Short mmCIF file of C-alpha atoms in Angstrom, two decimals:
data_model
loop_
_atom_site.label_atom_id
_atom_site.label_comp_id
_atom_site.label_asym_id
_atom_site.label_seq_id
_atom_site.Cartn_x
_atom_site.Cartn_y
_atom_site.Cartn_z
CA MET A 176 67.85 -229.02 89.31
CA SER A 177 65.82 -229.29 86.13
CA ILE A 178 62.99 -230.91 88.11
CA ILE A 179 62.45 -227.95 90.43
CA GLY A 180 63.64 -225.45 87.85
CA GLY A 181 60.60 -226.01 85.65
CA ALA A 182 57.69 -223.63 85.67
CA TRP A 183 55.19 -224.37 88.45
CA ALA A 184 56.94 -227.56 89.62
CA PRO A 185 58.07 -226.05 92.95
CA ASN A 186 54.51 -224.86 93.58
CA VAL A 187 53.11 -228.32 92.91
CA ILE A 188 55.68 -229.96 95.20
CA TRP A 189 54.97 -227.34 97.88
CA HIS A 190 51.23 -228.07 97.85
CA LEU A 191 51.66 -231.85 97.71
CA ARG A 192 53.97 -231.88 100.73
CA GLY A 193 50.92 -232.16 103.02
CA GLY A 194 49.55 -235.25 101.31
CA PRO A 195 47.58 -236.33 98.23
CA ARG A 196 45.65 -233.66 96.32
CA ARG A 197 43.13 -233.84 93.49
CA PHE A 198 43.62 -231.88 90.29
CA SER A 199 40.88 -229.39 91.21
CA GLU A 200 42.50 -228.81 94.62
CA LEU A 201 45.85 -228.08 92.97
CA ARG A 202 44.10 -225.69 90.59
CA SER A 203 42.64 -223.76 93.51
CA ASP A 204 45.99 -223.86 95.37
CA ILE A 205 47.81 -222.39 92.35
CA PRO A 206 45.22 -220.10 90.71
CA LEU A 207 47.61 -218.43 88.24
CA VAL A 208 48.43 -221.63 86.35
CA SER A 209 46.18 -222.66 83.47
CA PRO A 210 44.67 -226.17 83.48
CA LYS A 211 46.66 -227.08 80.35
CA VAL A 212 50.00 -226.04 81.84
CA LEU A 213 49.22 -227.74 85.16
CA THR A 214 48.33 -230.97 83.35
CA THR A 215 51.57 -230.79 81.37
CA ARG A 216 53.68 -230.19 84.48
CA LEU A 217 51.98 -233.00 86.39
CA ARG A 218 52.66 -235.42 83.52
CA GLU A 219 56.32 -234.35 83.33
CA MET A 220 56.74 -234.72 87.08
CA GLU A 221 55.13 -238.17 86.95
CA GLU A 222 57.55 -239.21 84.18
CA ASP A 223 60.47 -237.90 86.27
CA GLY A 224 59.34 -239.99 89.25
CA VAL A 225 58.57 -237.00 91.49
CA ILE A 226 54.83 -237.66 91.86
CA THR A 227 52.44 -240.56 91.43
CA ARG A 228 49.04 -240.36 89.80
CA CYS A 229 46.35 -242.55 91.30
CA VAL A 230 42.98 -242.98 89.55
CA MET A 231 40.26 -243.52 92.14
CA PRO A 232 37.56 -246.07 91.21
CA THR A 233 34.66 -243.67 91.69
CA SER A 234 31.93 -242.46 89.40
CA PRO A 235 32.97 -240.14 87.85
CA PRO A 236 36.59 -241.20 88.20
CA SER A 237 38.82 -238.85 90.17
CA VAL A 238 42.60 -238.59 90.18
CA GLU A 239 44.89 -237.89 93.12
CA TYR A 240 48.51 -236.82 92.94
CA GLU A 241 51.04 -237.60 95.65
CA LEU A 242 54.77 -237.10 96.15
CA THR A 243 57.00 -240.12 95.73
CA PRO A 244 59.89 -240.64 98.18
CA LEU A 245 62.09 -238.83 95.64
CA GLY A 246 59.64 -235.93 95.51
CA ALA A 247 59.51 -235.78 99.31
CA ARG A 248 63.29 -235.38 99.34
CA LEU A 249 62.88 -232.14 97.34
CA VAL A 250 60.67 -230.50 99.99
CA PRO A 251 63.53 -229.40 102.30
CA ALA A 252 65.27 -227.73 99.34
CA ILE A 253 62.14 -225.80 98.42
CA GLU A 254 61.57 -224.86 102.06
CA ALA A 255 65.15 -223.54 102.24
CA ILE A 256 64.61 -221.47 99.09
CA ALA A 257 61.39 -220.05 100.57
CA GLU A 258 63.19 -219.13 103.81
CA VAL A 259 65.94 -217.30 101.92
CA GLY A 260 63.29 -215.46 99.91
CA GLU A 261 61.59 -214.30 103.11
CA GLU A 262 64.93 -213.10 104.55
CA LEU A 263 65.69 -211.18 101.35
CA LYS A 264 62.26 -209.59 101.46
CA LYS A 265 62.83 -208.43 105.07
CA THR A 266 66.27 -207.08 104.17
CA ARG A 267 64.83 -205.02 101.32
CA VAL A 268 62.13 -203.56 103.54
CA GLN A 269 64.70 -202.66 106.22
CA LYS A 270 67.00 -200.99 103.68
CA ARG A 271 64.15 -198.90 102.31
CA GLY A 272 63.13 -197.85 105.80
CA LYS A 273 66.66 -196.79 106.88
CA GLY A 274 67.79 -194.96 103.75
CA ALA A 275 67.02 -191.41 102.77
CA ALA A 276 63.92 -190.72 100.77
CA ALA A 277 64.18 -191.91 97.22
CA PRO A 278 65.01 -189.18 94.72
CA PRO A 279 62.03 -187.89 92.75
CA ARG A 280 61.37 -189.88 89.63
CA GLU A 281 61.80 -188.21 86.32
CA ARG A 282 59.54 -188.57 83.38
CA PHE A 283 60.02 -187.60 79.79
CA ARG A 284 57.82 -185.17 77.93
CA GLY A 285 58.96 -185.18 74.37
CA ARG A 286 62.74 -184.81 74.53
CA ARG A 287 62.88 -182.89 77.82
CA ARG A 288 63.12 -184.37 81.28
CA VAL A 289 60.51 -183.17 83.70
CA ALA A 290 60.51 -183.81 87.48
CA ALA A 291 57.61 -186.00 88.55
CA GLU A 292 54.86 -184.23 90.42
#
């Protein structure tokens, strides 16, 4: 659980499920993560045996990351979590559509409550 419970690890596994990716490709796949954090997560996942890091003999050298067999076994779990998330999202939308209109929000002006306009 600690492997997929870490920040950004599920995203990395999700994007590597289709095959090897370079660092820059992962950065564009997950735009909200900083390069430093992504590098840290990739190193941790490599140490845990979830991904492999392969340095390509090119000039300049490039690096590709790929899921190990252990990492590939985590994909169905992440897919199941994503499916449940989609179902929950649909349920919330349906509940909002069926229920009565939401009560007007209140805001505070000083110490008095005032109905929102």
